[in-house]
PDB file of C-alpha atoms in Angstrom:
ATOM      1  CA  UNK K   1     236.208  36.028-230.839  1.00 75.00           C
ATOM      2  CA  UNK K   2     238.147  35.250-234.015  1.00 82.00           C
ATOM      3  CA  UNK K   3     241.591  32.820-233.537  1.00 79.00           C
ATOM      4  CA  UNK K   4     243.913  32.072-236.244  1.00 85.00           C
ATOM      5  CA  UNK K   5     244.096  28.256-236.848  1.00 86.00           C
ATOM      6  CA  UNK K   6     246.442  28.057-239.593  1.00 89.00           C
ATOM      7  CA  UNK K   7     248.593  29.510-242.419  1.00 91.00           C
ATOM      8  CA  UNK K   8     248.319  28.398-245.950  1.00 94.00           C
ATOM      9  CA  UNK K   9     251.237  26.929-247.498  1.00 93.00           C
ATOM     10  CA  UNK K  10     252.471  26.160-250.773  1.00 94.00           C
ATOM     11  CA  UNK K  11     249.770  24.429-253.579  1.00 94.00           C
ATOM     12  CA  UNK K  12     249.950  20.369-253.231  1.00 94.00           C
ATOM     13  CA  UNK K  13     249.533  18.811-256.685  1.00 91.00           C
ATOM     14  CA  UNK K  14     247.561  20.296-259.531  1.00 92.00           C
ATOM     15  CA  UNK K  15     243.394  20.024-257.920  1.00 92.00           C
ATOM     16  CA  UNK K  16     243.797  22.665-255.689  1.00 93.00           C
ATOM     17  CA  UNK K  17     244.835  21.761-252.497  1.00 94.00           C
ATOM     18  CA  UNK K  18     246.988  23.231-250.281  1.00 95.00           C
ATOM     19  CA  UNK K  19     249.320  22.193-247.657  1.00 93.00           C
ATOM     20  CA  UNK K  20     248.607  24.426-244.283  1.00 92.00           C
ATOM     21  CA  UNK K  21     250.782  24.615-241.059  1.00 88.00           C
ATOM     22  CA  UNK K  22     248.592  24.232-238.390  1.00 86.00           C
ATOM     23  CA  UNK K  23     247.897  27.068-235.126  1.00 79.00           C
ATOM     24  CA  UNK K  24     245.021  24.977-233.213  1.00 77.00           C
ATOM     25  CA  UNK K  25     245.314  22.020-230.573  1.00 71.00           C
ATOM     26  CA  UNK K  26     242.416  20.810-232.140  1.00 74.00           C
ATOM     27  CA  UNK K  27     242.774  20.862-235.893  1.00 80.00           C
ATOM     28  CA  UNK K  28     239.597  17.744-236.279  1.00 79.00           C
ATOM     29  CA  UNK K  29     236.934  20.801-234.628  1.00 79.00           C
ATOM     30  CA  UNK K  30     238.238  23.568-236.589  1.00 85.00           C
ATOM     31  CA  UNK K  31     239.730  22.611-240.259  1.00 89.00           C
ATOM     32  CA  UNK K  32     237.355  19.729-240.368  1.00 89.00           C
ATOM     33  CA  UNK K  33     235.190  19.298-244.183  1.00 92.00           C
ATOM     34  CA  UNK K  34     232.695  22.224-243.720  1.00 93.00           C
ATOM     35  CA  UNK K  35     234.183  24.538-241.773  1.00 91.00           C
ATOM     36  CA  UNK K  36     233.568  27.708-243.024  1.00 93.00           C
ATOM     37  CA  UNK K  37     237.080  30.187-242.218  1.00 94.00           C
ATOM     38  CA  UNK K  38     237.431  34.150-242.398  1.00 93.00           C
ATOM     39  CA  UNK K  39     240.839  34.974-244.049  1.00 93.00           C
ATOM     40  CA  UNK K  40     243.823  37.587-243.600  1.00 92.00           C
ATOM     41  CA  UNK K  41     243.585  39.227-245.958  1.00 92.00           C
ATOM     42  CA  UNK K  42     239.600  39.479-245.846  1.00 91.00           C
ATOM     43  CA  UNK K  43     239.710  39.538-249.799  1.00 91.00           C
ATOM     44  CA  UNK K  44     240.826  35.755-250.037  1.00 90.00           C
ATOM     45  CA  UNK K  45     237.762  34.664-248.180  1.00 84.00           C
ATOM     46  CA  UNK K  46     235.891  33.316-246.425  1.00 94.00           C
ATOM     47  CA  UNK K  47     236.596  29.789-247.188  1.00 95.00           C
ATOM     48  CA  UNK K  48     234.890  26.648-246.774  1.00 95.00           C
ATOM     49  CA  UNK K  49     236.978  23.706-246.454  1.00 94.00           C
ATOM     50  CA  UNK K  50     235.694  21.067-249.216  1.00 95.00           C
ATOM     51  CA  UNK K  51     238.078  18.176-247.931  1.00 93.00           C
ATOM     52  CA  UNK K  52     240.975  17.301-245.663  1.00 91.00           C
ATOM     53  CA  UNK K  53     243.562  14.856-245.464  1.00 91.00           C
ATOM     54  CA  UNK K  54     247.070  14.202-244.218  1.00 89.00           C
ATOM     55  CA  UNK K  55     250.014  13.441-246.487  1.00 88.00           C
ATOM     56  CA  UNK K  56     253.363  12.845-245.391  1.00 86.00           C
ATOM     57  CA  UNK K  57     252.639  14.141-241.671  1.00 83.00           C
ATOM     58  CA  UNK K  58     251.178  17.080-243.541  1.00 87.00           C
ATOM     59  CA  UNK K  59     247.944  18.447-243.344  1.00 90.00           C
ATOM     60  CA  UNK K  60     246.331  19.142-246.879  1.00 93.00           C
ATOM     61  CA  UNK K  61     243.137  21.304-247.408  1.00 94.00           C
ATOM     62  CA  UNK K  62     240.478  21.813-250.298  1.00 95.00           C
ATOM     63  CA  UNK K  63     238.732  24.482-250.512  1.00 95.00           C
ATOM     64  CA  UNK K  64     235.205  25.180-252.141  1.00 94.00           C
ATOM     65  CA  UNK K  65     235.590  26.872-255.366  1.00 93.00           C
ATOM     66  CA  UNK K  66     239.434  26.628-255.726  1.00 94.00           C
ATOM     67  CA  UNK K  67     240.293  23.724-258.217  1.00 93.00           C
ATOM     68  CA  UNK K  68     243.482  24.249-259.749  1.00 94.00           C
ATOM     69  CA  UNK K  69     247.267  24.935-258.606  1.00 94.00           C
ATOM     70  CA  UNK K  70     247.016  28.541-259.554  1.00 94.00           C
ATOM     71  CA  UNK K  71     244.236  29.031-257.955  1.00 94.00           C
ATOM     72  CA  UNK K  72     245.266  27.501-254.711  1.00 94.00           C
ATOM     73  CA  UNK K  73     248.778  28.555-255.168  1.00 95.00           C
ATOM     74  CA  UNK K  74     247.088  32.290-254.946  1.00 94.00           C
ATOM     75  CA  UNK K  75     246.011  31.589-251.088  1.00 95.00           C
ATOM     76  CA  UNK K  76     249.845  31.151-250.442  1.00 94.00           C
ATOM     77  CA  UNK K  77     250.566  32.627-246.556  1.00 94.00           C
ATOM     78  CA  UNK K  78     246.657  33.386-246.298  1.00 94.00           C
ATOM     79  CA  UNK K  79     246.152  33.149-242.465  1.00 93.00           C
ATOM     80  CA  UNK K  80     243.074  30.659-241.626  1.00 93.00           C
ATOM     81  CA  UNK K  81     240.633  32.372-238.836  1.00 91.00           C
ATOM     82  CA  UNK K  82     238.043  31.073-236.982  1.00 88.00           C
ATOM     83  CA  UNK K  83     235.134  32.461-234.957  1.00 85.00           C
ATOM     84  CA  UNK K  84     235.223  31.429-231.501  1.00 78.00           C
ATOM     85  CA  UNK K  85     232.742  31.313-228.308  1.00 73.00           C
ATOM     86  CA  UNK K  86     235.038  33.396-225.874  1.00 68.00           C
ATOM     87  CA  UNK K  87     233.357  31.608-223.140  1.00 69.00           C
ATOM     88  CA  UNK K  88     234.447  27.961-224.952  1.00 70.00           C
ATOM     89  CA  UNK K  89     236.920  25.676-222.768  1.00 70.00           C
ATOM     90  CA  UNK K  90     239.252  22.717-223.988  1.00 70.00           C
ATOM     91  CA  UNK K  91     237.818  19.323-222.685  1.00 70.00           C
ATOM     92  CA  UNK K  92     241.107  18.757-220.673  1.00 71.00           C
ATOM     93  CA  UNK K  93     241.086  20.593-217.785  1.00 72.00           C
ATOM     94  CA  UNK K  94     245.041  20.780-217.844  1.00 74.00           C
ATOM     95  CA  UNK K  95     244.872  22.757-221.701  1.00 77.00           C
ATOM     96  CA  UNK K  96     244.224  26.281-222.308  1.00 81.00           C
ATOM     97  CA  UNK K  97     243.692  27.937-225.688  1.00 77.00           C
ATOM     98  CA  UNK K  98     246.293  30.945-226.673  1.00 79.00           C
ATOM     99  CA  UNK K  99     243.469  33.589-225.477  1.00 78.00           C
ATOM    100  CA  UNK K 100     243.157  32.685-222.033  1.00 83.00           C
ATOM    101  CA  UNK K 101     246.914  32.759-221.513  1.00 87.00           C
ATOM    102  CA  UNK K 102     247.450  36.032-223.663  1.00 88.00           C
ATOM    103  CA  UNK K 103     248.212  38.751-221.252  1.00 91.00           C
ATOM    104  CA  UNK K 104     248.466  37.056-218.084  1.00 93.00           C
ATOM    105  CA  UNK K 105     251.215  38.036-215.242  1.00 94.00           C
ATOM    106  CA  UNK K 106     253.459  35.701-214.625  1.00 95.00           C
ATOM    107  CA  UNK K 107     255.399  35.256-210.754  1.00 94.00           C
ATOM    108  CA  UNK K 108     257.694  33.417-209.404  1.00 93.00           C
ATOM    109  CA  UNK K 109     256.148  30.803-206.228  1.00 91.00           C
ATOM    110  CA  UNK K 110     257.998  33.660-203.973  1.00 89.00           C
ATOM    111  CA  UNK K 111     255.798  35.687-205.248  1.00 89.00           C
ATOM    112  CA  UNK K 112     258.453  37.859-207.615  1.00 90.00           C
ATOM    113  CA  UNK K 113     256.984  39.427-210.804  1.00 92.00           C
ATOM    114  CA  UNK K 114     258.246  38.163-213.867  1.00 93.00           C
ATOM    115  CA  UNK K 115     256.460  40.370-216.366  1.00 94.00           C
ATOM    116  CA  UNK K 116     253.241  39.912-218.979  1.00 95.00           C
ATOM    117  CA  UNK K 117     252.737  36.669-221.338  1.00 94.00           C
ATOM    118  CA  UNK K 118     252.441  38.602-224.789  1.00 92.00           C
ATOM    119  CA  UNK K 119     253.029  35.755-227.083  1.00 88.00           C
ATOM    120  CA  UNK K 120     252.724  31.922-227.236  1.00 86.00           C
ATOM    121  CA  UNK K 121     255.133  30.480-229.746  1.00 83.00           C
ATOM    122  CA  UNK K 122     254.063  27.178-231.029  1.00 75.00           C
ATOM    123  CA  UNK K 123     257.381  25.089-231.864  1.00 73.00           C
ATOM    124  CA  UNK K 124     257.587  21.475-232.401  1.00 69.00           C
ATOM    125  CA  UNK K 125     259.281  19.823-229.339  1.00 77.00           C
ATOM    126  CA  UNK K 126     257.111  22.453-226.508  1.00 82.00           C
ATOM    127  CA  UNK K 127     255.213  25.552-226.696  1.00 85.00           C
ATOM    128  CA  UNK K 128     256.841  28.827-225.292  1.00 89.00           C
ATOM    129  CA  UNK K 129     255.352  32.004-223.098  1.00 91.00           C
ATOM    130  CA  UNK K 130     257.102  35.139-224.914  1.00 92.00           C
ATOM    131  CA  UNK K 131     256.797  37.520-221.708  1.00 94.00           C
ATOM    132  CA  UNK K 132     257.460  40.861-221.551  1.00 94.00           C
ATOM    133  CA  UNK K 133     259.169  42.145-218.182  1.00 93.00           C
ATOM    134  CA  UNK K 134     258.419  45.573-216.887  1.00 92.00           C
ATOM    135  CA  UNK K 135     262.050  47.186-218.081  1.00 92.00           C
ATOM    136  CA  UNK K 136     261.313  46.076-221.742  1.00 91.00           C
ATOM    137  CA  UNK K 137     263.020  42.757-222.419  1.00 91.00           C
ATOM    138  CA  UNK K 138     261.217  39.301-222.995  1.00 91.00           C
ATOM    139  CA  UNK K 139     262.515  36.305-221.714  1.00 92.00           C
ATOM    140  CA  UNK K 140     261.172  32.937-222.641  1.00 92.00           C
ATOM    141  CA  UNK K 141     259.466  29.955-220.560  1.00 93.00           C
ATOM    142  CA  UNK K 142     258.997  26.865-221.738  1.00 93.00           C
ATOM    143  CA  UNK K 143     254.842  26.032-221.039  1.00 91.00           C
ATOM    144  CA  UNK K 144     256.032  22.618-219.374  1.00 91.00           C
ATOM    145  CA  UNK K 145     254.646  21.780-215.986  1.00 88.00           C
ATOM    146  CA  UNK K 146     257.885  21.387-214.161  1.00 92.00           C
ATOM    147  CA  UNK K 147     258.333  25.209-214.891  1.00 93.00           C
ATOM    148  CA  UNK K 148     254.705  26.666-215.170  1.00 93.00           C
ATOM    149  CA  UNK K 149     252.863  25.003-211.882  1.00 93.00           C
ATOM    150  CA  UNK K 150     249.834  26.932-211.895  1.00 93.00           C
ATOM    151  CA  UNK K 151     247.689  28.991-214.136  1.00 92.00           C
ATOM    152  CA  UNK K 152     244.895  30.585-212.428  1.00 91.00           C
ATOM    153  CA  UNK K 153     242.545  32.491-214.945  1.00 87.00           C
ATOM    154  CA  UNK K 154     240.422  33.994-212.127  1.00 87.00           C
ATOM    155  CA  UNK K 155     243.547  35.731-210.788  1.00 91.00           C
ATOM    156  CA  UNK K 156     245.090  36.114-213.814  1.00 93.00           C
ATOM    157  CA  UNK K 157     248.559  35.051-213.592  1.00 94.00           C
ATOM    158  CA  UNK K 158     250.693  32.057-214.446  1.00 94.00           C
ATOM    159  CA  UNK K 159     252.815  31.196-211.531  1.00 95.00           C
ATOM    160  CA  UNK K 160     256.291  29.771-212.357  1.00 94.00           C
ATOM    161  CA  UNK K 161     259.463  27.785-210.274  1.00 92.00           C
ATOM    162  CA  UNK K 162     262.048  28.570-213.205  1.00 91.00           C
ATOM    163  CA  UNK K 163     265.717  26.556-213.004  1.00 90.00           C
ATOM    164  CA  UNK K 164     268.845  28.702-212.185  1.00 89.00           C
ATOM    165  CA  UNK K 165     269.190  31.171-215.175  1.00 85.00           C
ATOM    166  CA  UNK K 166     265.867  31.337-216.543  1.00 86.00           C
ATOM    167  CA  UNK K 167     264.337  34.484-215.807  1.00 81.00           C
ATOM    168  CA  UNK K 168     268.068  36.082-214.530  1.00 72.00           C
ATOM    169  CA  UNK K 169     271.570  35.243-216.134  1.00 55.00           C
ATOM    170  CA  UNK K 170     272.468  36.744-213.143  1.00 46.00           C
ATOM    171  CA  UNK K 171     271.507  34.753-210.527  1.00 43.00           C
ATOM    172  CA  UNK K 172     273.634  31.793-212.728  1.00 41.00           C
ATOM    173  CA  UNK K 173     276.200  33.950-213.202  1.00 40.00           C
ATOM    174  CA  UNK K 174     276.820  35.775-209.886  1.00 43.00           C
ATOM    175  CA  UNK K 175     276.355  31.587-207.964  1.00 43.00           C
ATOM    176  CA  UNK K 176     279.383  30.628-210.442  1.00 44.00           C
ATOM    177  CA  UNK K 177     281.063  33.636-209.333  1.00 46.00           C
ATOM    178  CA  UNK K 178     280.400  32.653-205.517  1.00 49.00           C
ATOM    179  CA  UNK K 179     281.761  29.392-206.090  1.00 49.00           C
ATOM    180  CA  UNK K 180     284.845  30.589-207.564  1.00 53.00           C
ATOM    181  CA  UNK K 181     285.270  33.206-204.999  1.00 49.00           C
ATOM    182  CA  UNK K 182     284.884  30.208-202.064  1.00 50.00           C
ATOM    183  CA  UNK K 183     287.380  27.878-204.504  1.00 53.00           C
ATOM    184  CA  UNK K 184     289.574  30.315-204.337  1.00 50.00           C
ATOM    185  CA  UNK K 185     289.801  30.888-200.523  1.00 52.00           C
ATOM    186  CA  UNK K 186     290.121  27.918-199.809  1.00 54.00           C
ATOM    187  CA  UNK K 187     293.074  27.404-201.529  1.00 52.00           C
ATOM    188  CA  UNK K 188     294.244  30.187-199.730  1.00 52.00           C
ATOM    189  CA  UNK K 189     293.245  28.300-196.539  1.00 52.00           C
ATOM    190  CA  UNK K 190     295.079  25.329-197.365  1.00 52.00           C
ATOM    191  CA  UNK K 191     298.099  27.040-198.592  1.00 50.00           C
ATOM    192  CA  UNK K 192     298.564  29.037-195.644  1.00 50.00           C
ATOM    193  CA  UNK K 193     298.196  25.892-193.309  1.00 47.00           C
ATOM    194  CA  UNK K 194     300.959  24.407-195.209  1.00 48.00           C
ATOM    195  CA  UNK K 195     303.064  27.361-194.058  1.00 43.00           C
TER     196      UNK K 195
END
């Protein structure tokens, strides 16, 4: 199975290497010195990374064969693939890779369907499930473990205990709305005891 592990960025100095943002939890086992990478698109590869360092909390990659800015500067937005044992697990039990979560249903504890995870969107501060509900729409849940409490790969489903609003503006909306409505009677209450 082939995974995308990173996206080449911009050229870094004038020897040919590259800055690249990184798609892998484990960036040592798969952009490590030696690693040989297919490439979108397949005519800017495969590469074989020559050397590795960071730089200013930036990860910086040589590749065999490329040795000047131009050069490297030419691999610009390249996307970094690697082949992958399906069958291969994290060593935490508690991480998953992007494949084993792609397409599975998500549900509420109640049991309520959600919809499909269709995405996972990487962002600095937490990592996101882009799910698709049945009518269409997407809604987004943060992959945190106050949220997502279980992720069963044999059944196939991530089950979820969302906050107020998450998954339905609604439900926030319409609770407001039932507070205001119970506000507002009993100020008729206390009015009319005044009388």
């Amino acid at each position: 199975m082939q995974l995308v592990v990173a996206r080449v960025g911009r050229a870094h100095g004038i020897k040919g290497e590259v800055t690249v943002e990184v798609r892998t939890d484990e960036p040592e086992l798969r952009l490590g010195p030696g690693a040989v990478l297919l490439t979108d698109p397949a005519s800017a590869g495969p590469l074989t990374i020559e050397t590795g360092r960071v730089h200013s909390g930036r990860l910086l990659l040589r590749f065999a064969g490329v040795r000047d800015r131009n050069a490297a500067e030419a691999l610009r937005n390249t996307l970094l693939i690697a082949e992958v044992d399906p069958d291969e697990q994290p060593e935490d039990p508690d991480e998953y890779y992007d494949h084993q979560l792609m397409d599975l249903d998500v549900v509420t504890k109640d049991g309520m369907e959600v919809g499909r995870i269709t995405e996972i969107s990487h962002l600095p501060s937490q990592d996101l499930f882009v799910v698709e509900r049945p009518d269409g729409t997407e809604v987004l849940i943060p992959f945190v473990e106050e949220i997502v409490t279980e992720i069963d790969l044999d059944e196939q489903r991530a089950v979820i205990d969302p906050p107020p609003g998450l998954i339905d503006d609604r439900a926030e909306i319409d609770s407001s709305r039932d507070t205001e409505i119970a506000s507002a009677k009993d100020d008729e209450d206390s009015s009319g005891a005044d009388a």
